[in-house]
Amino acid sequence: MTQEIIYDSLSRPLKDLRISVTDQCNFRCSYCMPAEIFDNNFPFLKRDQLLSFDEIIRITKMAAQMGVEKIRLTGGEPLLRKDLHLLVEQLNKIDGIKDIALTTNGVYLPKYAKKLKEAGLNRVNISLDAIDDEVFRKMNGRDVPTGPVLKGIESAQAVGFKVKINAVVKKGVNDSQVIPMAKHFKGSGVIVRFIEFMDVGSTNGWNDKHVVPKKDIIKWISEEFPLEPSDPNYFGEVASRYRYKDGTGEIGVISSVSDSFCGTCTRARLSADGKLYTCLFSQRGHDIRSLVRSEENDYVVLKALVDIWEKRSDRYSDERRADGTHPGTKEKIEMSYIGG
Ligand code: SAM
């Protein structure tokens, strides 16, 4: 395979593809899929609207030719997609793909971790926003206690995955959990990444007053457990890294609101129904499903993908105003649909 690195109009290479495999989820986190909107009447995608595994593989092969090395499977809740390990197995065979990761709420990991490991999945990020049961039950909108997620973490570690935790911090809702979360995982080999509550989508009632900025998160943890900054592992790493001075591990903070990082964004996102998005905060995507379901050959599809990336100029978070508004953007696509 010939691999050519493709740059966008701001000289950013395409390196990562995040693939949403379903828009359905077993949780209703208020910051992502608020239960009052995503109820039984919500028009979730139908089976035939979803990209098939063969279609995903075909698109990923082309993305690999454009320089993509890392794949992240996400959703919705990706473990709700039947036989996900079969997709992982196929992705793992694609020339140029060096790393396959999964973002999940972890509840189904006890059932699938072993199969996923055997299929070639490399890493798992598990979302957990609180260590206190009561806070977590409220936050996930389904009254699920922390137990099933903690079991998911254990089962991922048991089969040999390196685990990172994603914890969205929302002021007045779970900011009390920052230190307990850090304390719980300190020294365990699990890296917690605190995520600033983001203005993704249009249904989560985002307000800048709900954001706990990176500097506060670092200050709070540092007062209890002294931290020092660490260098990024690679160009385009989303989390800023901080290690515990006593050598017991590290944490990360993803600060897309208070300290945006559009300049190093190397990520494209493929929705479950085959639309390609070049920014998490996009208003619309490019319909790749129609192309792959047409008679067009790979050359034509690849050319379309290259064209989309070369024209890319998104830098939403850099352009976001202090009050959270953005010039030119109104309705944004939901995170549960585009994939986290
Ligand atoms: N269901 C999976 C999970 O729970 O990890 C994968 C999909 S979820 C959309 C992916 C990640 O996006 C999760 O870690 C979630 O916490 C994060 N996320 C969702 N909405 C967010 C928001 N408004 N601000 C920051 N992070 C958000």
Short mmCIF file of C-alpha atoms and ligand atoms in Angstrom, two decimals:
data_model
loop_
_atom_site.label_atom_id
_atom_site.label_comp_id
_atom_site.label_asym_id
_atom_site.label_seq_id
_atom_site.Cartn_x
_atom_site.Cartn_y
_atom_site.Cartn_z
CA MET A 1 0.00 0.00 0.00
CA THR A 2 1.28 3.49 -0.75
CA GLN A 3 0.67 5.82 2.14
CA GLU A 4 0.69 9.53 1.60
CA ILE A 5 0.25 12.06 4.37
CA ILE A 6 -2.50 14.52 3.52
CA TYR A 7 -2.55 17.99 5.08
CA ASP A 8 -5.51 20.30 5.56
CA SER A 9 -5.55 24.01 4.71
CA LEU A 10 -3.92 24.77 8.08
CA SER A 11 -1.11 22.22 7.54
CA ARG A 12 -2.57 19.62 9.92
CA PRO A 13 -2.02 16.00 8.85
CA LEU A 14 -4.80 13.42 9.03
CA LYS A 15 -3.66 10.80 11.55
CA ASP A 16 -6.70 9.56 13.49
CA LEU A 17 -10.11 8.31 12.49
CA ARG A 18 -12.84 8.04 15.11
CA ILE A 19 -15.54 5.69 14.03
CA SER A 20 -18.97 5.75 15.63
CA VAL A 21 -20.56 2.32 15.28
CA THR A 22 -23.96 3.18 16.77
CA ASP A 23 -25.89 6.23 17.96
CA GLN A 24 -27.61 4.19 20.72
CA CYS A 25 -26.46 4.17 24.33
CA ASN A 26 -27.48 2.44 27.57
CA PHE A 27 -26.71 5.63 29.54
CA ARG A 28 -28.36 9.03 29.40
CA CYS A 29 -25.58 11.33 30.66
CA SER A 30 -27.07 14.80 30.93
CA TYR A 31 -24.06 16.41 29.25
CA CYS A 32 -24.30 14.09 26.23
CA MET A 33 -27.70 12.38 25.74
CA PRO A 34 -30.17 14.07 28.11
CA ALA A 35 -33.02 11.63 28.83
CA GLU A 36 -35.75 14.18 28.14
CA ILE A 37 -34.56 14.52 24.52
CA PHE A 38 -33.24 11.00 23.83
CA ASP A 39 -36.46 9.23 24.88
CA ASN A 40 -38.46 6.41 23.29
CA ASN A 41 -39.65 8.73 20.53
CA PHE A 42 -36.16 9.81 19.51
CA PRO A 43 -35.46 8.93 15.85
CA PHE A 44 -32.39 6.75 16.33
CA LEU A 45 -30.76 5.39 13.17
CA LYS A 46 -32.28 2.27 11.63
CA ARG A 47 -30.21 -0.86 10.92
CA ASP A 48 -29.89 -0.21 7.18
CA GLN A 49 -28.75 3.35 7.81
CA LEU A 50 -25.70 2.16 9.72
CA LEU A 51 -22.50 1.52 7.83
CA SER A 52 -21.86 -2.22 7.61
CA PHE A 53 -18.53 -3.59 8.84
CA ASP A 54 -17.49 -4.10 5.19
CA GLU A 55 -18.24 -0.45 4.44
CA ILE A 56 -16.30 0.69 7.50
CA ILE A 57 -13.32 -1.45 6.46
CA ARG A 58 -13.38 -0.07 2.92
CA ILE A 59 -13.38 3.53 4.16
CA THR A 60 -10.68 2.81 6.75
CA LYS A 61 -8.41 1.27 4.11
CA MET A 62 -8.62 4.53 2.18
CA ALA A 63 -8.09 6.59 5.31
CA ALA A 64 -4.95 4.52 5.99
CA GLN A 65 -3.69 5.43 2.54
CA MET A 66 -4.13 9.07 3.54
CA GLY A 67 -1.95 8.69 6.63
CA VAL A 68 -4.41 7.49 9.28
CA GLU A 69 -2.62 5.27 11.81
CA LYS A 70 -5.01 5.31 14.75
CA ILE A 71 -8.60 4.20 14.97
CA ARG A 72 -10.93 4.85 17.88
CA LEU A 73 -14.25 3.01 18.01
CA THR A 74 -16.93 4.98 19.77
CA GLY A 75 -20.62 5.90 19.69
CA GLY A 76 -23.22 5.99 21.30
CA GLU A 77 -22.08 2.99 23.25
CA PRO A 78 -19.92 0.96 20.85
CA LEU A 79 -20.35 -2.31 22.79
CA LEU A 80 -24.04 -2.24 21.84
CA ARG A 81 -23.00 -2.96 18.26
CA LYS A 82 -23.26 -6.70 17.69
CA ASP A 83 -20.00 -8.59 17.09
CA LEU A 84 -17.76 -5.55 17.44
CA HIS A 85 -14.76 -7.86 17.85
CA LEU A 86 -15.22 -8.97 14.24
CA LEU A 87 -14.79 -5.37 13.12
CA VAL A 88 -11.68 -5.02 15.29
CA GLU A 89 -10.25 -8.19 13.75
CA GLN A 90 -10.66 -6.76 10.24
CA LEU A 91 -9.36 -3.29 11.19
CA ASN A 92 -6.29 -4.93 12.68
CA LYS A 93 -5.40 -6.42 9.30
CA ILE A 94 -5.34 -3.07 7.49
CA ASP A 95 -1.89 -1.96 6.35
CA GLY A 96 -0.79 1.21 8.11
CA ILE A 97 -3.18 0.97 11.08
CA LYS A 98 -0.97 0.82 14.15
CA ASP A 99 -3.36 1.40 17.01
CA ILE A 100 -7.01 0.52 17.64
CA ALA A 101 -8.70 1.99 20.71
CA LEU A 102 -12.21 1.88 22.16
CA THR A 103 -14.15 4.46 24.19
CA THR A 104 -16.88 2.84 26.26
CA ASN A 105 -18.86 3.27 29.45
CA GLY A 106 -17.44 -0.12 30.42
CA VAL A 107 -20.65 -1.85 31.48
CA TYR A 108 -20.35 -4.61 28.87
CA LEU A 109 -16.60 -5.09 29.16
CA PRO A 110 -16.87 -8.12 31.47
CA LYS A 111 -18.67 -9.82 28.56
CA TYR A 112 -16.48 -8.63 25.68
CA ALA A 113 -12.99 -7.63 26.95
CA LYS A 114 -11.37 -10.99 26.21
CA LYS A 115 -12.83 -11.26 22.69
CA LEU A 116 -11.76 -7.69 21.91
CA LYS A 117 -8.23 -8.30 23.18
CA GLU A 118 -7.93 -11.45 21.08
CA ALA A 119 -9.23 -9.56 18.05
CA GLY A 120 -6.38 -7.04 18.34
CA LEU A 121 -7.85 -4.08 20.21
CA ASN A 122 -4.93 -2.18 21.77
CA ARG A 123 -6.41 0.24 24.29
CA VAL A 124 -9.57 1.04 26.21
CA ASN A 125 -10.83 4.37 27.53
CA ILE A 126 -13.63 3.96 30.04
CA SER A 127 -15.91 6.83 30.98
CA LEU A 128 -16.57 7.30 34.70
CA ASP A 129 -17.52 10.72 36.02
CA ALA A 130 -17.69 9.99 39.75
CA ILE A 131 -16.53 7.49 42.32
CA ASP A 132 -19.42 8.31 44.63
CA ASP A 133 -22.43 6.14 43.77
CA GLU A 134 -25.03 8.81 44.32
CA VAL A 135 -23.30 11.36 42.08
CA PHE A 136 -22.66 8.75 39.40
CA ARG A 137 -26.25 7.44 39.44
CA LYS A 138 -27.54 10.94 38.77
CA MET A 139 -24.98 11.75 36.16
CA ASN A 140 -25.54 8.73 33.94
CA GLY A 141 -29.30 9.30 33.83
CA ARG A 142 -30.04 5.56 34.24
CA ASP A 143 -29.44 5.20 37.96
CA VAL A 144 -26.51 2.85 37.37
CA PRO A 145 -24.11 2.61 40.34
CA THR A 146 -20.33 2.67 39.87
CA GLY A 147 -20.03 -1.12 40.47
CA PRO A 148 -20.65 -2.30 36.89
CA VAL A 149 -18.19 0.26 35.50
CA LEU A 150 -15.54 -0.64 38.06
CA LYS A 151 -16.05 -4.30 37.12
CA GLY A 152 -15.59 -3.29 33.47
CA ILE A 153 -12.30 -1.61 34.37
CA GLU A 154 -11.15 -4.71 36.23
CA SER A 155 -12.02 -7.04 33.39
CA ALA A 156 -10.20 -4.82 30.87
CA GLN A 157 -7.09 -4.87 33.05
CA ALA A 158 -7.41 -8.60 33.64
CA VAL A 159 -7.04 -9.33 29.93
CA GLY A 160 -4.07 -6.98 29.65
CA PHE A 161 -5.50 -3.67 28.40
CA LYS A 162 -3.94 -0.39 29.48
CA VAL A 163 -6.93 1.59 30.77
CA LYS A 164 -7.57 5.31 30.81
CA ILE A 165 -10.59 6.85 32.49
CA ASN A 166 -12.52 9.75 30.92
CA ALA A 167 -14.22 11.95 33.52
CA VAL A 168 -16.26 14.92 32.35
CA VAL A 169 -16.31 17.60 35.04
CA LYS A 170 -19.45 19.70 35.36
CA LYS A 171 -19.46 22.50 37.91
CA GLY A 172 -22.03 22.00 40.67
CA VAL A 173 -22.71 18.44 39.53
CA ASN A 174 -19.55 16.35 40.00
CA ASP A 175 -16.72 18.79 40.68
CA SER A 176 -16.72 17.36 44.21
CA GLN A 177 -15.43 14.15 42.61
CA VAL A 178 -12.18 15.46 41.13
CA ILE A 179 -10.03 14.71 44.18
CA PRO A 180 -11.79 11.43 45.11
CA MET A 181 -11.35 10.21 41.52
CA ALA A 182 -7.67 11.16 41.50
CA LYS A 183 -7.21 9.47 44.89
CA HIS A 184 -9.04 6.29 43.89
CA PHE A 185 -6.90 5.66 40.81
CA LYS A 186 -3.56 7.09 42.04
CA GLY A 187 -0.95 4.34 42.01
CA SER A 188 -3.24 1.85 40.20
CA GLY A 189 -1.71 2.22 36.75
CA VAL A 190 -4.99 3.69 35.48
CA ILE A 191 -4.69 7.24 34.12
CA VAL A 192 -7.67 9.51 34.79
CA ARG A 193 -8.27 12.20 32.18
CA PHE A 194 -10.51 15.00 33.37
CA ILE A 195 -12.48 16.57 30.52
CA GLU A 196 -13.84 20.10 30.56
CA PHE A 197 -17.60 20.03 29.93
CA MET A 198 -17.86 20.94 26.24
CA ASP A 199 -20.48 22.71 24.18
CA VAL A 200 -20.95 19.77 21.82
CA GLY A 201 -24.34 19.34 20.20
CA SER A 202 -27.31 21.55 20.91
CA THR A 203 -29.26 19.66 23.56
CA ASN A 204 -27.05 19.50 26.66
CA GLY A 205 -27.85 22.99 27.94
CA TRP A 206 -24.17 23.96 27.91
CA ASN A 207 -23.26 27.14 29.69
CA ASP A 208 -19.73 28.38 30.36
CA LYS A 209 -20.64 28.66 34.06
CA HIS A 210 -20.72 24.85 34.19
CA VAL A 211 -17.13 24.53 33.01
CA VAL A 212 -14.37 23.79 35.51
CA PRO A 213 -11.22 25.04 33.76
CA LYS A 214 -8.04 22.99 33.56
CA LYS A 215 -6.17 25.33 35.90
CA ASP A 216 -8.69 24.67 38.71
CA ILE A 217 -8.56 20.91 38.24
CA ILE A 218 -4.75 20.95 38.41
CA LYS A 219 -4.76 23.28 41.42
CA TRP A 220 -7.25 21.18 43.41
CA ILE A 221 -5.42 17.90 42.81
CA SER A 222 -2.00 19.47 43.32
CA GLU A 223 -2.97 20.82 46.72
CA GLU A 224 -3.66 17.27 47.85
CA PHE A 225 -1.19 15.33 45.70
CA PRO A 226 1.57 17.54 44.21
CA LEU A 227 1.77 17.40 40.43
CA GLU A 228 4.24 18.54 37.78
CA PRO A 229 3.72 18.89 34.01
CA SER A 230 4.86 16.09 31.68
CA ASP A 231 5.70 16.33 27.97
CA PRO A 232 3.13 15.11 25.44
CA ASN A 233 3.64 11.53 24.27
CA TYR A 234 3.16 12.54 20.61
CA PHE A 235 2.09 15.43 18.36
CA GLY A 236 -1.64 16.03 18.63
CA GLU A 237 -2.17 14.37 22.03
CA VAL A 238 -5.48 15.75 23.33
CA ALA A 239 -4.75 15.62 27.07
CA SER A 240 -2.17 17.78 28.82
CA ARG A 241 -0.25 15.41 31.10
CA TYR A 242 0.72 15.93 34.74
CA ARG A 243 2.62 13.40 36.86
CA TYR A 244 2.48 12.93 40.61
CA LYS A 245 5.72 14.17 42.14
CA ASP A 246 5.85 11.06 44.32
CA GLY A 247 6.09 8.86 41.23
CA THR A 248 2.70 7.16 41.63
CA GLY A 249 1.43 7.85 38.13
CA GLU A 250 -0.16 10.65 36.16
CA ILE A 251 -3.40 12.37 35.24
CA GLY A 252 -4.47 14.24 32.12
CA VAL A 253 -6.75 17.18 31.44
CA ILE A 254 -8.59 17.75 28.18
CA SER A 255 -9.18 21.48 27.99
CA SER A 256 -10.99 22.13 24.75
CA VAL A 257 -12.79 25.12 26.33
CA SER A 258 -10.23 26.97 28.46
CA ASP A 259 -7.12 26.09 26.45
CA SER A 260 -8.07 24.85 23.00
CA PHE A 261 -5.78 22.74 20.85
CA CYS A 262 -7.20 23.01 17.31
CA GLY A 263 -3.70 23.72 15.94
CA THR A 264 -2.67 20.11 16.53
CA CYS A 265 -5.98 18.41 15.69
CA THR A 266 -5.31 15.46 13.40
CA ARG A 267 -8.73 13.80 13.84
CA ALA A 268 -11.61 13.04 11.48
CA ARG A 269 -14.86 11.46 12.62
CA LEU A 270 -17.08 9.01 10.79
CA SER A 271 -20.65 8.86 12.07
CA ALA A 272 -22.52 5.57 12.35
CA ASP A 273 -24.44 6.40 9.16
CA GLY A 274 -21.32 7.24 7.20
CA LYS A 275 -20.97 11.01 7.35
CA LEU A 276 -17.45 12.35 7.67
CA TYR A 277 -16.92 15.25 10.07
CA THR A 278 -13.72 17.24 10.28
CA CYS A 279 -14.50 18.82 13.66
CA LEU A 280 -16.30 17.69 16.81
CA PHE A 281 -18.29 20.90 16.67
CA SER A 282 -19.32 20.60 13.01
CA GLN A 283 -22.75 21.61 11.79
CA ARG A 284 -22.78 19.14 8.92
CA GLY A 285 -20.90 16.15 7.61
CA HIS A 286 -19.93 14.79 4.19
CA ASP A 287 -22.04 11.89 2.99
CA ILE A 288 -19.55 9.07 2.39
CA ARG A 289 -22.17 6.31 2.72
CA SER A 290 -23.87 7.36 -0.53
CA LEU A 291 -20.53 7.19 -2.28
CA VAL A 292 -19.62 3.75 -0.98
CA ARG A 293 -23.12 2.45 -1.79
CA SER A 294 -22.89 3.80 -5.35
CA GLU A 295 -21.08 2.21 -8.28
CA GLU A 296 -18.08 4.49 -7.80
CA ASN A 297 -14.71 2.79 -7.50
CA ASP A 298 -12.16 3.23 -4.71
CA TYR A 299 -10.24 5.86 -6.64
CA VAL A 300 -13.29 8.14 -6.73
CA VAL A 301 -14.08 7.63 -3.03
CA LEU A 302 -10.46 8.20 -2.01
CA LYS A 303 -10.32 11.38 -4.09
CA ALA A 304 -13.45 12.66 -2.33
CA LEU A 305 -11.92 11.94 1.09
CA VAL A 306 -8.66 13.67 0.18
CA ASP A 307 -10.57 16.65 -1.12
CA ILE A 308 -12.56 16.97 2.13
CA TRP A 309 -9.41 16.89 4.28
CA GLU A 310 -7.42 19.25 2.06
CA LYS A 311 -10.22 21.84 2.26
CA ARG A 312 -10.57 21.52 6.04
CA SER A 313 -10.16 24.79 7.93
CA ASP A 314 -12.18 24.11 11.15
CA ARG A 315 -10.86 25.55 14.37
CA TYR A 316 -14.08 25.88 16.33
CA SER A 317 -12.64 25.85 19.85
CA ASP A 318 -9.98 28.42 18.97
CA GLU A 319 -12.72 30.68 17.61
CA ARG A 320 -15.22 30.16 20.44
CA ARG A 321 -15.92 33.45 22.19
CA ALA A 322 -15.61 33.86 25.95
CA ASP A 323 -19.41 33.65 26.35
CA GLY A 324 -19.46 30.32 24.51
CA THR A 325 -20.91 31.63 21.25
CA HIS A 326 -19.15 31.08 17.95
CA PRO A 327 -19.21 33.19 14.80
CA GLY A 328 -21.18 31.35 12.13
CA THR A 329 -22.17 28.21 14.06
CA LYS A 330 -25.72 27.50 15.22
CA GLU A 331 -27.04 23.93 15.42
CA LYS A 332 -24.18 21.49 16.06
CA ILE A 333 -24.22 17.78 15.59
CA GLU A 334 -24.76 15.68 18.74
CA MET A 335 -21.76 13.91 20.28
CA SER A 336 -23.68 10.65 20.69
CA TYR A 337 -24.15 10.63 16.91
CA ILE A 338 -20.77 11.84 15.73
CA GLY A 339 -18.87 9.80 18.34
CA GLY A 340 -16.72 11.09 21.20
N1 SAM B 1 -20.53 5.59 25.29
C1 SAM B 1 -19.12 5.70 25.26
C2 SAM B 1 -18.61 6.27 26.57
O1 SAM B 1 -19.37 6.46 27.47
O2 SAM B 1 -17.41 6.52 26.66
C3 SAM B 1 -18.55 6.42 24.06
C4 SAM B 1 -19.23 7.65 23.55
S1 SAM B 1 -19.09 9.07 24.56
C5 SAM B 1 -19.89 10.26 23.51
C6 SAM B 1 -17.40 9.46 24.41
C7 SAM B 1 -16.83 10.42 25.41
O3 SAM B 1 -17.37 11.70 25.21
C8 SAM B 1 -17.12 10.07 26.86
O4 SAM B 1 -15.94 9.99 27.60
C9 SAM B 1 -17.99 11.21 27.32
O5 SAM B 1 -17.80 11.46 28.66
C10 SAM B 1 -17.50 12.34 26.44
N2 SAM B 1 -18.47 13.43 26.35
C11 SAM B 1 -19.74 13.37 25.94
N3 SAM B 1 -20.34 14.58 25.99
C12 SAM B 1 -19.40 15.45 26.45
C13 SAM B 1 -19.40 16.84 26.74
N4 SAM B 1 -20.48 17.59 26.56
N5 SAM B 1 -18.27 17.40 27.19
C14 SAM B 1 -17.15 16.64 27.36
N6 SAM B 1 -17.08 15.32 27.10
C15 SAM B 1 -18.20 14.72 26.66
#
